[in-house]
mmCIF file of C-alpha atoms and ligand atoms in Angstrom:
data_model
loop_
_atom_site.group_PDB
_atom_site.id
_atom_site.type_symbol
_atom_site.label_atom_id
_atom_site.label_comp_id
_atom_site.label_asym_id
_atom_site.label_seq_id
_atom_site.Cartn_x
_atom_site.Cartn_y
_atom_site.Cartn_z
ATOM 1 C CA MET A 1 -0.091 0.228 0.556
ATOM 2 C CA SER A 2 1.505 3.405 -0.670
ATOM 3 C CA GLU A 3 2.175 5.698 1.580
ATOM 4 C CA LYS A 4 2.141 8.437 -0.250
ATOM 5 C CA THR A 5 -0.849 11.518 0.598
ATOM 6 C CA LEU A 6 -3.656 11.293 -2.524
ATOM 7 C CA PHE A 7 -2.284 14.361 -3.157
ATOM 8 C CA GLN A 8 1.091 13.694 -3.965
ATOM 9 C CA GLN A 9 0.084 10.905 -5.907
ATOM 10 C CA ILE A 10 -1.809 13.691 -7.949
ATOM 11 C CA ALA A 11 1.376 15.612 -7.989
ATOM 12 C CA ASP A 12 3.854 12.115 -9.445
ATOM 13 C CA ARG A 13 0.789 11.433 -12.167
ATOM 14 C CA GLU A 14 -0.775 7.898 -9.810
ATOM 15 C CA ILE A 15 -3.831 9.611 -10.102
ATOM 16 C CA PRO A 16 -4.842 11.824 -12.641
ATOM 17 C CA ALA A 17 -6.403 14.875 -12.197
ATOM 18 C CA ASP A 18 -7.196 18.437 -14.100
ATOM 19 C CA ILE A 19 -3.866 20.046 -13.498
ATOM 20 C CA VAL A 20 -3.972 23.461 -13.885
ATOM 21 C CA PHE A 21 -0.499 24.947 -12.541
ATOM 22 C CA GLU A 22 2.506 23.671 -11.047
ATOM 23 C CA ASP A 23 5.684 25.403 -9.897
ATOM 24 C CA GLU A 24 8.894 23.667 -7.596
ATOM 25 C CA MET A 25 7.119 24.131 -4.770
ATOM 26 C CA CYS A 26 3.236 23.777 -5.244
ATOM 27 C CA ILE A 27 0.450 22.254 -7.406
ATOM 28 C CA ALA A 28 -2.792 23.105 -8.377
ATOM 29 C CA PHE A 29 -5.581 20.788 -9.611
ATOM 30 C CA ARG A 30 -9.631 20.916 -10.030
ATOM 31 C CA ASP A 31 -11.301 19.407 -7.329
ATOM 32 C CA ILE A 32 -13.124 16.304 -8.558
ATOM 33 C CA ASN A 33 -16.436 17.583 -6.130
ATOM 34 C CA PRO A 34 -16.450 21.409 -7.215
ATOM 35 C CA VAL A 35 -18.848 23.214 -4.956
ATOM 36 C CA ALA A 36 -18.358 26.472 -7.268
ATOM 37 C CA PRO A 37 -18.297 26.449 -10.676
ATOM 38 C CA THR A 38 -14.134 26.988 -10.549
ATOM 39 C CA HIS A 39 -13.083 25.012 -7.553
ATOM 40 C CA ILE A 40 -8.983 24.530 -7.537
ATOM 41 C CA LEU A 41 -6.980 22.763 -5.042
ATOM 42 C CA ILE A 42 -3.571 24.756 -4.611
ATOM 43 C CA VAL A 43 -1.286 21.898 -2.916
ATOM 44 C CA PRO A 44 2.333 22.409 -1.164
ATOM 45 C CA LEU A 45 4.453 19.119 -2.892
ATOM 46 C CA LYS A 46 5.573 19.023 1.297
ATOM 47 C CA PRO A 47 3.171 17.113 2.556
ATOM 48 C CA VAL A 48 2.121 18.624 6.136
ATOM 49 C CA PRO A 49 -1.003 17.442 7.041
ATOM 50 C CA THR A 50 -2.923 19.780 9.110
ATOM 51 C CA LEU A 51 -2.583 23.400 9.419
ATOM 52 C CA ASN A 52 -1.408 22.776 13.321
ATOM 53 C CA ASP A 53 1.498 21.111 11.462
ATOM 54 C CA LEU A 54 3.067 23.828 10.431
ATOM 55 C CA GLU A 55 6.467 24.594 10.842
ATOM 56 C CA ALA A 56 8.613 28.307 11.406
ATOM 57 C CA GLU A 57 10.316 27.353 7.864
ATOM 58 C CA ASP A 58 6.642 26.410 5.856
ATOM 59 C CA GLU A 59 5.435 30.471 6.442
ATOM 60 C CA MET A 60 7.289 31.495 2.848
ATOM 61 C CA LEU A 61 5.504 27.920 1.357
ATOM 62 C CA MET A 62 1.894 28.789 2.648
ATOM 63 C CA GLY A 63 2.071 32.553 1.974
ATOM 64 C CA HIS A 64 3.711 31.094 -1.908
ATOM 65 C CA LEU A 65 0.047 29.521 -2.159
ATOM 66 C CA PHE A 66 -1.745 32.510 -1.363
ATOM 67 C CA LEU A 67 -0.003 34.610 -4.332
ATOM 68 C CA VAL A 68 -0.555 31.259 -6.848
ATOM 69 C CA ALA A 69 -4.239 31.042 -5.504
ATOM 70 C CA ARG A 70 -3.998 35.789 -6.825
ATOM 71 C CA LYS A 71 -3.187 34.228 -10.275
ATOM 72 C CA ILE A 72 -5.160 31.506 -10.996
ATOM 73 C CA ALA A 73 -8.067 33.598 -9.764
ATOM 74 C CA GLU A 74 -6.635 35.892 -12.675
ATOM 75 C CA ASP A 75 -6.444 33.110 -14.769
ATOM 76 C CA GLU A 76 -9.694 32.223 -14.041
ATOM 77 C CA GLY A 77 -11.184 34.933 -14.920
ATOM 78 C CA LEU A 78 -12.561 36.075 -11.193
ATOM 79 C CA GLU A 79 -12.798 39.748 -11.092
ATOM 80 C CA ASN A 80 -15.058 39.864 -9.058
ATOM 81 C CA GLY A 81 -14.149 37.956 -6.138
ATOM 82 C CA TYR A 82 -13.730 34.438 -4.950
ATOM 83 C CA ARG A 83 -12.672 32.635 -1.289
ATOM 84 C CA THR A 84 -9.796 31.256 -0.427
ATOM 85 C CA VAL A 85 -10.143 28.386 2.356
ATOM 86 C CA ILE A 86 -7.947 25.608 4.556
ATOM 87 C CA ASN A 87 -10.444 23.482 6.512
ATOM 88 C CA CYS A 88 -8.321 22.312 9.840
ATOM 89 C CA GLY A 89 -9.229 19.286 11.272
ATOM 90 C CA LYS A 90 -12.825 16.730 11.268
ATOM 91 C CA GLU A 91 -14.245 20.283 13.087
ATOM 92 C CA GLY A 92 -12.916 22.149 10.238
ATOM 93 C CA GLY A 93 -14.235 20.113 7.642
ATOM 94 C CA GLN A 94 -11.017 18.342 6.481
ATOM 95 C CA GLU A 95 -11.360 14.773 4.654
ATOM 96 C CA VAL A 96 -7.989 14.796 2.645
ATOM 97 C CA TYR A 97 -4.600 15.336 5.507
ATOM 98 C CA HIS A 98 -2.586 16.895 2.979
ATOM 99 C CA ILE A 99 -2.922 20.863 3.533
ATOM 100 C CA HIS A 100 -4.806 22.415 0.776
ATOM 101 C CA LEU A 101 -6.072 26.043 -0.082
ATOM 102 C CA HIS A 102 -9.126 25.590 -1.042
ATOM 103 C CA LEU A 103 -9.839 28.841 -4.088
ATOM 104 C CA LEU A 104 -13.643 29.404 -4.758
ATOM 105 C CA GLY A 105 -14.949 31.394 -7.378
ATOM 106 C CA GLY A 106 -17.852 32.094 -10.010
ATOM 107 C CA ARG A 107 -20.621 32.302 -7.879
ATOM 108 C CA GLN A 108 -21.778 34.793 -4.689
ATOM 109 C CA MET A 109 -20.115 33.199 -1.334
ATOM 110 C CA VAL A 110 -22.474 33.312 1.619
ATOM 111 C CA TRP A 111 -21.400 33.782 4.822
ATOM 112 C CA PRO A 112 -20.991 32.257 7.812
ATOM 113 C CA PRO A 113 -20.259 29.569 5.449
ATOM 114 C CA GLY A 114 -21.418 25.538 6.626
HETATM 115 P P1 LIG B 201 -10.705 19.174 2.122
HETATM 116 O O1 LIG B 201 -12.294 18.898 3.070
HETATM 117 O O2 LIG B 201 -10.188 20.666 2.585
HETATM 118 O O3 LIG B 201 -9.781 18.206 2.922
HETATM 119 O O4 LIG B 201 -11.193 19.072 1.037
HETATM 120 C C1 LIG B 201 -10.276 18.038 0.223
HETATM 121 C C2 LIG B 201 -11.240 17.888 -0.955
HETATM 122 O O5 LIG B 201 -10.139 17.487 -2.618
HETATM 123 C C3 LIG B 201 -12.659 17.912 -1.307
HETATM 124 O O6 LIG B 201 -12.868 19.243 -1.717
HETATM 125 C C4 LIG B 201 -12.818 16.674 -2.386
HETATM 126 O O7 LIG B 201 -13.530 16.800 -3.398
HETATM 127 C C5 LIG B 201 -11.159 17.447 -3.441
HETATM 128 N N1 LIG B 201 -10.614 15.542 -3.704
HETATM 129 C C6 LIG B 201 -11.106 14.368 -3.051
HETATM 130 N N2 LIG B 201 -10.294 13.266 -4.202
HETATM 131 C C7 LIG B 201 -10.010 14.260 -5.397
HETATM 132 C C8 LIG B 201 -9.353 14.025 -6.319
HETATM 133 N N3 LIG B 201 -8.961 13.024 -6.525
HETATM 134 N N4 LIG B 201 -9.011 15.177 -7.112
HETATM 135 C C9 LIG B 201 -9.451 15.995 -7.179
HETATM 136 N N5 LIG B 201 -9.824 16.951 -5.695
HETATM 137 C C10 LIG B 201 -10.459 15.556 -4.628
#
């Protein structure tokens, strides 16, 4: 059995995904179960499980994810705005324990989120 996370397997092309961006620090692909017209996951290649597992050395990496989100939002034509989300742990609604930033757009978001 592979010990890689699902998202590492996507990054290694072992599981197919609709990849929209990739660089030396992260990969971004369309969510398989989109909840908005644009729903993209931006995932660091480093398999940090949750936000609680981040270390001081990951500070730049996490900032990078947001700059990539901004770039992809522009590419996707989300000029009217968008939402970024990181779910953390069970009550945060996290399903895949490889930290990722959701980029959601293309419809009006509501608050509070579910
Ligand atoms: P989270 O609940 O924050 O852990 O988000 C996990 C996300 O991964 C969910 O929105 C899922 O729809 C998405 N997901 C699960 N499997 C895949 C896959 N094979 N390819 C793309 N997205 C996936």
